[in-house]
PDB file of C-alpha atoms in Angstrom:
ATOM      1  CA  ASP F 608     104.090  60.885  96.150  1.00  0.00           C
ATOM      2  CA  GLU F 609     105.677  57.474  95.704  1.00  0.00           C
ATOM      3  CA  SER F 610     105.243  57.403  91.928  1.00  0.00           C
ATOM      4  CA  VAL F 611     108.392  56.746  89.891  1.00  0.00           C
ATOM      5  CA  LEU F 612     109.052  59.054  86.964  1.00  0.00           C
ATOM      6  CA  GLU F 613     109.707  57.539  83.563  1.00  0.00           C
ATOM      7  CA  PRO F 614     113.411  57.936  82.633  1.00  0.00           C
ATOM      8  CA  GLU F 615     112.602  60.381  79.821  1.00  0.00           C
ATOM      9  CA  LEU F 616     110.526  62.573  82.122  1.00  0.00           C
ATOM     10  CA  TYR F 617     113.194  62.483  84.837  1.00  0.00           C
ATOM     11  CA  GLU F 618     115.841  63.536  82.306  1.00  0.00           C
ATOM     12  CA  ARG F 619     113.628  66.346  81.034  1.00  0.00           C
ATOM     13  CA  ALA F 620     112.975  67.525  84.589  1.00  0.00           C
ATOM     14  CA  GLU F 621     116.711  67.613  85.296  1.00  0.00           C
ATOM     15  CA  LYS F 622     117.388  69.724  82.208  1.00  0.00           C
ATOM     16  CA  LEU F 623     114.594  72.163  83.032  1.00  0.00           C
ATOM     17  CA  PHE F 624     115.524  72.374  86.727  1.00  0.00           C
ATOM     18  CA  ARG F 625     119.187  72.973  85.838  1.00  0.00           C
ATOM     19  CA  ILE F 626     118.339  75.997  83.681  1.00  0.00           C
ATOM     20  CA  LEU F 627     115.795  77.465  86.078  1.00  0.00           C
ATOM     21  CA  LEU F 628     117.757  76.928  89.290  1.00  0.00           C
ATOM     22  CA  ASP F 629     120.825  78.513  87.717  1.00  0.00           C
ATOM     23  CA  TYR F 630     118.665  81.506  86.775  1.00  0.00           C
ATOM     24  CA  VAL F 631     117.177  81.739  90.277  1.00  0.00           C
ATOM     25  CA  THR F 632     120.607  81.493  91.900  1.00  0.00           C
ATOM     26  CA  ASN F 633     122.151  84.168  89.697  1.00  0.00           C
ATOM     27  CA  PHE F 634     119.473  86.707  90.579  1.00  0.00           C
ATOM     28  CA  LEU F 635     119.152  85.900  94.274  1.00  0.00           C
ATOM     29  CA  VAL F 636     122.911  86.440  94.749  1.00  0.00           C
ATOM     30  CA  TRP F 637     122.947  89.484  92.465  1.00  0.00           C
ATOM     31  CA  GLU F 638     125.361  92.284  93.333  1.00  0.00           C
ATOM     32  CA  GLU F 639     124.912  95.924  92.400  1.00  0.00           C
ATOM     33  CA  ASP F 640     127.882  95.974  90.012  1.00  0.00           C
ATOM     34  CA  PHE F 641     126.864  92.854  88.055  1.00  0.00           C
ATOM     35  CA  GLU F 642     125.973  93.228  84.380  1.00  0.00           C
ATOM     36  CA  LEU F 643     122.816  91.765  82.873  1.00  0.00           C
ATOM     37  CA  SER F 644     123.671  89.309  80.092  1.00  0.00           C
ATOM     38  CA  ALA F 645     122.597  90.174  76.553  1.00  0.00           C
ATOM     39  CA  GLU F 646     119.998  87.399  76.295  1.00  0.00           C
ATOM     40  CA  LEU F 647     118.234  88.662  79.424  1.00  0.00           C
ATOM     41  CA  GLN F 648     118.084  92.283  78.343  1.00  0.00           C
ATOM     42  CA  PRO F 649     114.547  93.538  77.660  1.00  0.00           C
ATOM     43  CA  ARG F 650     113.582  93.930  74.022  1.00  0.00           C
ATOM     44  CA  ILE F 651     112.401  97.460  74.712  1.00  0.00           C
ATOM     45  CA  LYS F 652     115.075  99.383  76.565  1.00  0.00           C
ATOM     46  CA  ASP F 653     114.002 100.961  79.840  1.00  0.00           C
ATOM     47  CA  SER F 654     116.346 103.613  81.196  1.00  0.00           C
ATOM     48  CA  ALA F 655     114.706 103.594  84.626  1.00  0.00           C
ATOM     49  CA  TYR F 656     116.527 102.530  87.776  1.00  0.00           C
ATOM     50  CA  TYR F 657     115.466 101.744  91.317  1.00  0.00           C
ATOM     51  CA  CYS F 658     117.107 102.936  94.499  1.00  0.00           C
ATOM     52  CA  VAL F 659     116.621  99.965  96.827  1.00  0.00           C
ATOM     53  CA  LEU F 660     116.916 100.189 100.609  1.00  0.00           C
ATOM     54  CA  TYR F 661     117.611  97.005 102.588  1.00  0.00           C
ATOM     55  CA  ASN F 662     116.779  95.932 106.101  1.00  0.00           C
ATOM     56  CA  ASP F 663     119.569  95.631 108.659  1.00  0.00           C
ATOM     57  CA  GLU F 664     120.066  95.008 112.357  1.00  0.00           C
ATOM     58  CA  HIS F 665     121.781  98.310 113.124  1.00  0.00           C
ATOM     59  CA  HIS F 666     119.034 100.875 112.600  1.00  0.00           C
ATOM     60  CA  SER F 667     115.694 101.203 114.356  1.00  0.00           C
ATOM     61  CA  TYR F 668     112.340 101.963 112.752  1.00  0.00           C
ATOM     62  CA  ASP F 669     112.649 105.588 113.802  1.00  0.00           C
ATOM     63  CA  HIS F 670     116.134 105.864 112.322  1.00  0.00           C
ATOM     64  CA  VAL F 671     114.963 104.571 108.941  1.00  0.00           C
ATOM     65  CA  ILE F 672     111.888 106.824 108.932  1.00  0.00           C
ATOM     66  CA  TYR F 673     114.058 109.822 109.829  1.00  0.00           C
ATOM     67  CA  THR F 674     116.534 108.981 107.045  1.00  0.00           C
ATOM     68  CA  LEU F 675     113.824 108.490 104.410  1.00  0.00           C
ATOM     69  CA  GLN F 676     112.075 111.744 105.240  1.00  0.00           C
ATOM     70  CA  ARG F 677     115.305 113.631 104.675  1.00  0.00           C
ATOM     71  CA  SER F 678     116.528 111.659 101.681  1.00  0.00           C
ATOM     72  CA  VAL F 679     113.509 110.809  99.524  1.00  0.00           C
ATOM     73  CA  ASN F 680     111.411 113.932 100.133  1.00  0.00           C
ATOM     74  CA  CYS F 681     108.472 111.982 101.549  1.00  0.00           C
ATOM     75  CA  ASP F 682     106.189 112.668 104.485  1.00  0.00           C
ATOM     76  CA  GLN F 683     106.132 110.642 107.691  1.00  0.00           C
ATOM     77  CA  ALA F 684     103.244 108.388 106.615  1.00  0.00           C
ATOM     78  CA  GLU F 685     104.998 107.371 103.394  1.00  0.00           C
ATOM     79  CA  ALA F 686     108.286 106.859 105.216  1.00  0.00           C
ATOM     80  CA  GLN F 687     106.503 104.606 107.736  1.00  0.00           C
ATOM     81  CA  THR F 688     104.994 102.553 104.890  1.00  0.00           C
ATOM     82  CA  HIS F 689     108.424 102.103 103.291  1.00  0.00           C
ATOM     83  CA  THR F 690     109.953 101.134 106.630  1.00  0.00           C
ATOM     84  CA  THR F 691     107.231  98.587 107.443  1.00  0.00           C
ATOM     85  CA  LEU F 692     107.672  96.876 104.080  1.00  0.00           C
ATOM     86  CA  ILE F 693     111.456  96.927 104.383  1.00  0.00           C
ATOM     87  CA  ASP F 694     111.154  95.155 107.727  1.00  0.00           C
ATOM     88  CA  LYS F 695     108.630  92.650 106.367  1.00  0.00           C
ATOM     89  CA  GLU F 696     110.194  91.825 102.991  1.00  0.00           C
ATOM     90  CA  GLY F 697     113.817  92.727 103.602  1.00  0.00           C
ATOM     91  CA  ARG F 698     114.029  95.524 101.052  1.00  0.00           C
ATOM     92  CA  ARG F 699     112.034  98.222  99.309  1.00  0.00           C
ATOM     93  CA  ALA F 700     112.458 100.376  96.213  1.00  0.00           C
ATOM     94  CA  VAL F 701     112.204 103.911  97.599  1.00  0.00           C
ATOM     95  CA  LYS F 702     112.938 105.767  94.372  1.00  0.00           C
ATOM     96  CA  ARG F 703     112.388 105.097  90.668  1.00  0.00           C
ATOM     97  CA  GLY F 704     113.899 107.300  87.998  1.00  0.00           C
ATOM     98  CA  PRO F 705     117.028 108.082  85.984  1.00  0.00           C
ATOM     99  CA  LEU F 706     120.361 106.777  87.227  1.00  0.00           C
ATOM    100  CA  ARG F 707     121.522 110.217  88.337  1.00  0.00           C
ATOM    101  CA  SER F 708     118.515 110.917  90.556  1.00  0.00           C
ATOM    102  CA  CYS F 709     118.720 107.430  92.100  1.00  0.00           C
ATOM    103  CA  GLN F 710     122.413 107.991  92.811  1.00  0.00           C
ATOM    104  CA  GLN F 711     121.597 111.282  94.554  1.00  0.00           C
ATOM    105  CA  VAL F 712     119.048 109.548  96.775  1.00  0.00           C
ATOM    106  CA  LYS F 713     121.514 106.754  97.531  1.00  0.00           C
ATOM    107  CA  ASP F 714     124.172 109.266  98.597  1.00  0.00           C
ATOM    108  CA  LEU F 715     121.671 111.110 100.787  1.00  0.00           C
ATOM    109  CA  ILE F 716     120.491 107.911 102.488  1.00  0.00           C
ATOM    110  CA  LYS F 717     124.055 106.914 103.283  1.00  0.00           C
ATOM    111  CA  SER F 718     124.960 110.374 104.498  1.00  0.00           C
ATOM    112  CA  ASN F 719     121.865 110.843 106.674  1.00  0.00           C
ATOM    113  CA  SER F 720     122.040 107.348 108.173  1.00  0.00           C
ATOM    114  CA  GLU F 721     125.715 107.793 109.066  1.00  0.00           C
ATOM    115  CA  HIS F 722     124.729 110.685 111.308  1.00  0.00           C
ATOM    116  CA  ILE F 723     122.695 108.214 113.388  1.00  0.00           C
ATOM    117  CA  SER F 724     124.909 105.138 113.287  1.00  0.00           C
ATOM    118  CA  LEU F 725     128.534 104.557 112.385  1.00  0.00           C
ATOM    119  CA  GLN F 726     127.287 101.997 109.873  1.00  0.00           C
ATOM    120  CA  PRO F 727     125.201 103.474 107.029  1.00  0.00           C
ATOM    121  CA  LEU F 728     122.079 101.816 105.704  1.00  0.00           C
ATOM    122  CA  ARG F 729     122.620  99.386 102.862  1.00  0.00           C
ATOM    123  CA  VAL F 730     121.263 100.851  99.665  1.00  0.00           C
ATOM    124  CA  GLU F 731     121.775  99.794  96.044  1.00  0.00           C
ATOM    125  CA  ILE F 732     120.842 101.038  92.603  1.00  0.00           C
ATOM    126  CA  LEU F 733     119.402  98.384  90.298  1.00  0.00           C
ATOM    127  CA  PRO F 734     118.177  98.632  86.699  1.00  0.00           C
ATOM    128  CA  SER F 735     114.458  98.058  86.313  1.00  0.00           C
ATOM    129  CA  ALA F 736     115.155  94.913  84.236  1.00  0.00           C
ATOM    130  CA  VAL F 737     117.160  93.384  87.097  1.00  0.00           C
ATOM    131  CA  MET F 738     114.363  94.123  89.557  1.00  0.00           C
ATOM    132  CA  ALA F 739     111.915  92.396  87.202  1.00  0.00           C
ATOM    133  CA  HIS F 740     114.160  89.328  86.901  1.00  0.00           C
ATOM    134  CA  GLN F 741     114.590  89.152  90.678  1.00  0.00           C
ATOM    135  CA  THR F 742     110.830  89.271  91.164  1.00  0.00           C
ATOM    136  CA  PHE F 743     110.417  86.449  88.662  1.00  0.00           C
ATOM    137  CA  ALA F 744     113.201  84.458  90.372  1.00  0.00           C
ATOM    138  CA  LEU F 745     111.204  84.568  93.625  1.00  0.00           C
ATOM    139  CA  CYS F 746     108.141  83.302  91.742  1.00  0.00           C
ATOM    140  CA  LEU F 747     110.230  80.433  90.354  1.00  0.00           C
ATOM    141  CA  GLY F 748     111.416  79.619  93.872  1.00  0.00           C
ATOM    142  CA  SER F 749     107.790  79.191  94.945  1.00  0.00           C
ATOM    143  CA  TRP F 750     107.089  77.174  91.801  1.00  0.00           C
ATOM    144  CA  PHE F 751     109.985  74.828  92.654  1.00  0.00           C
ATOM    145  CA  GLN F 752     108.490  74.184  96.087  1.00  0.00           C
ATOM    146  CA  LYS F 753     105.184  73.273  94.487  1.00  0.00           C
ATOM    147  CA  ILE F 754     106.515  71.104  91.647  1.00  0.00           C
ATOM    148  CA  ILE F 755     108.901  69.024  93.760  1.00  0.00           C
ATOM    149  CA  GLY F 756     106.034  68.277  96.121  1.00  0.00           C
ATOM    150  CA  TYR F 757     104.204  66.378  93.369  1.00  0.00           C
ATOM    151  CA  SER F 758     106.477  63.330  93.426  1.00  0.00           C
ATOM    152  CA  VAL F 759     109.656  61.875  94.880  1.00  0.00           C
ATOM    153  CA  GLY F 760     111.069  61.786  91.363  1.00  0.00           C
ATOM    154  CA  PHE F 761     110.791  65.561  90.911  1.00  0.00           C
ATOM    155  CA  ARG F 762     112.287  66.125  94.339  1.00  0.00           C
ATOM    156  CA  GLN F 763     115.231  63.841  93.576  1.00  0.00           C
ATOM    157  CA  ALA F 764     115.816  65.530  90.221  1.00  0.00           C
ATOM    158  CA  PHE F 765     115.890  68.906  91.950  1.00  0.00           C
ATOM    159  CA  CYS F 766     118.329  67.721  94.619  1.00  0.00           C
ATOM    160  CA  GLN F 767     120.569  66.140  91.994  1.00  0.00           C
ATOM    161  CA  VAL F 768     120.768  69.395  90.057  1.00  0.00           C
ATOM    162  CA  ALA F 769     121.226  71.567  93.148  1.00  0.00           C
ATOM    163  CA  LEU F 770     124.147  69.463  94.396  1.00  0.00           C
ATOM    164  CA  GLU F 771     125.946  68.612  91.153  1.00  0.00           C
ATOM    165  CA  PRO F 772     129.438  70.109  90.722  1.00  0.00           C
ATOM    166  CA  ASN F 773     129.714  73.103  88.445  1.00  0.00           C
ATOM    167  CA  ALA F 774     130.942  72.131  84.979  1.00  0.00           C
ATOM    168  CA  ASP F 775     133.458  75.011  84.814  1.00  0.00           C
ATOM    169  CA  GLY F 776     134.834  74.377  88.258  1.00  0.00           C
ATOM    170  CA  ASP F 777     134.870  78.131  88.976  1.00  0.00           C
ATOM    171  CA  TRP F 778     131.789  78.028  91.206  1.00  0.00           C
ATOM    172  CA  PRO F 779     130.595  75.608  93.887  1.00  0.00           C
ATOM    173  CA  CYS F 780     127.343  73.730  93.332  1.00  0.00           C
ATOM    174  CA  LEU F 781     124.216  75.891  93.095  1.00  0.00           C
ATOM    175  CA  ILE F 782     122.949  75.187  96.613  1.00  0.00           C
ATOM    176  CA  SER F 783     126.364  76.088  98.059  1.00  0.00           C
ATOM    177  CA  ARG F 784     126.390  79.364  96.134  1.00  0.00           C
ATOM    178  CA  LEU F 785     123.068  80.228  97.726  1.00  0.00           C
ATOM    179  CA  MET F 786     124.312  79.336 101.193  1.00  0.00           C
ATOM    180  CA  LEU F 787     127.511  81.339 100.749  1.00  0.00           C
ATOM    181  CA  HIS F 788     125.404  84.410 100.019  1.00  0.00           C
ATOM    182  CA  ASP F 789     122.846  83.726 102.747  1.00  0.00           C
ATOM    183  CA  ALA F 790     123.872  86.603 104.985  1.00  0.00           C
ATOM    184  CA  ARG F 791     123.863  88.988 102.033  1.00  0.00           C
ATOM    185  CA  MET F 792     120.426  88.057 100.694  1.00  0.00           C
ATOM    186  CA  TYR F 793     117.410  90.081 101.735  1.00  0.00           C
ATOM    187  CA  LYS F 794     114.685  88.501 103.850  1.00  0.00           C
ATOM    188  CA  GLY F 795     112.299  87.494 101.057  1.00  0.00           C
ATOM    189  CA  ALA F 796     115.018  85.768  99.036  1.00  0.00           C
ATOM    190  CA  ARG F 797     116.502  84.050 102.090  1.00  0.00           C
ATOM    191  CA  LYS F 798     113.082  82.718 103.070  1.00  0.00           C
ATOM    192  CA  ILE F 799     112.593  81.139  99.628  1.00  0.00           C
ATOM    193  CA  VAL F 800     116.022  79.464  99.767  1.00  0.00           C
ATOM    194  CA  HIS F 801     115.495  78.078 103.267  1.00  0.00           C
ATOM    195  CA  GLU F 802     112.083  76.686 102.379  1.00  0.00           C
ATOM    196  CA  LEU F 803     113.492  75.061  99.234  1.00  0.00           C
ATOM    197  CA  ILE F 804     116.190  73.330 101.262  1.00  0.00           C
ATOM    198  CA  PHE F 805     113.729  72.151 103.898  1.00  0.00           C
ATOM    199  CA  CYS F 806     111.295  70.642 101.376  1.00  0.00           C
ATOM    200  CA  SER F 807     113.966  68.998  99.224  1.00  0.00           C
ATOM    201  CA  MET F 808     117.368  68.144 100.727  1.00  0.00           C
ATOM    202  CA  LEU F 809     116.102  67.403 104.212  1.00  0.00           C
ATOM    203  CA  MET F 810     113.312  65.094 103.006  1.00  0.00           C
ATOM    204  CA  ASP F 811     115.641  62.377 101.680  1.00  0.00           C
ATOM    205  CA  SER F 812     118.285  60.632 103.788  1.00  0.00           C
ATOM    206  CA  GLU F 813     120.886  60.308 101.012  1.00  0.00           C
ATOM    207  CA  PHE F 814     120.525  63.866  99.760  1.00  0.00           C
ATOM    208  CA  LYS F 815     120.480  65.062 103.349  1.00  0.00           C
ATOM    209  CA  ARG F 816     123.889  63.406 103.790  1.00  0.00           C
ATOM    210  CA  LEU F 817     125.258  64.974 100.613  1.00  0.00           C
ATOM    211  CA  PHE F 818     123.844  68.342 101.589  1.00  0.00           C
ATOM    212  CA  ALA F 819     125.464  68.062 105.032  1.00  0.00           C
ATOM    213  CA  ILE F 820     128.833  67.662 103.306  1.00  0.00           C
ATOM    214  CA  GLU F 821     128.259  70.848 101.282  1.00  0.00           C
ATOM    215  CA  PHE F 822     126.982  72.627 104.369  1.00  0.00           C
ATOM    216  CA  THR F 823     130.187  71.723 106.220  1.00  0.00           C
ATOM    217  CA  LYS F 824     132.322  73.100 103.386  1.00  0.00           C
ATOM    218  CA  VAL F 825     130.360  76.334 103.301  1.00  0.00           C
ATOM    219  CA  SER F 826     130.353  76.786 107.077  1.00  0.00           C
ATOM    220  CA  LYS F 827     134.154  77.067 106.971  1.00  0.00           C
ATOM    221  CA  HIS F 828     133.730  80.275 105.014  1.00  0.00           C
ATOM    222  CA  ARG F 829     130.641  81.626 106.785  1.00  0.00           C
ATOM    223  CA  ASN F 830     129.720  81.637 110.454  1.00  0.00           C
ATOM    224  CA  SER F 831     126.131  82.808 109.914  1.00  0.00           C
ATOM    225  CA  LEU F 832     124.459  79.551 108.955  1.00  0.00           C
ATOM    226  CA  ASP F 833     122.894  78.698 112.303  1.00  0.00           C
ATOM    227  CA  TRP F 834     119.484  78.901 110.584  1.00  0.00           C
ATOM    228  CA  LEU F 835     119.884  75.316 109.365  1.00  0.00           C
ATOM    229  CA  PHE F 836     121.907  73.626 112.079  1.00  0.00           C
ATOM    230  CA  PHE F 837     119.094  72.395 114.292  1.00  0.00           C
ATOM    231  CA  SER F 838     117.093  71.138 111.303  1.00  0.00           C
ATOM    232  CA  MET F 839     119.975  68.928 110.260  1.00  0.00           C
ATOM    233  CA  ILE F 840     120.475  67.238 113.605  1.00  0.00           C
TER     234      ILE F 840
END
């Protein structure tokens, strides 16, 4: 753990981490109306889409089961399975098919859930390629946790990349982008981000100080970052 990386290896780690963390960030903060860049499009076009239902704090288990049974044409057992996984992972693809059929299901979910609560369930339609990239981004998040645990040098390289200012100046640093979208991310993605911060930024006094500065900037824009406050004290 105390081994020092050779300068060439440290530089290579920084370059690799910069590319991968940017990729992870882009897909963990993905919005429904974003467009997939040309270089990330699949070689074989897939016209399938997913209708994805997200967890929230406004609807009970029974409300979600009721909505699914009337929106996705599934029985109670299947609706319960969907609901359990939504609660556990933060989201669940409840329909796969052409864009039009996914849009119909989305409209039904919103309509049926509004009858129960003034706030409809959050549901999005995502291309299958985006879902695949998001799944891979979560795998990379776990890989980051593993690789930066091998040495202080890897951990420092990761922190350096995560906190460095964006070259274009249009975006904050990568770790701040993730924090700004914390409340919007689903449970599985949020868990990966929190664990990454805990095993990197908060393990080094200097990077902990720099992270605290970014955290303070972000907290001016969001009031939902209590998840980290006690860990930083």
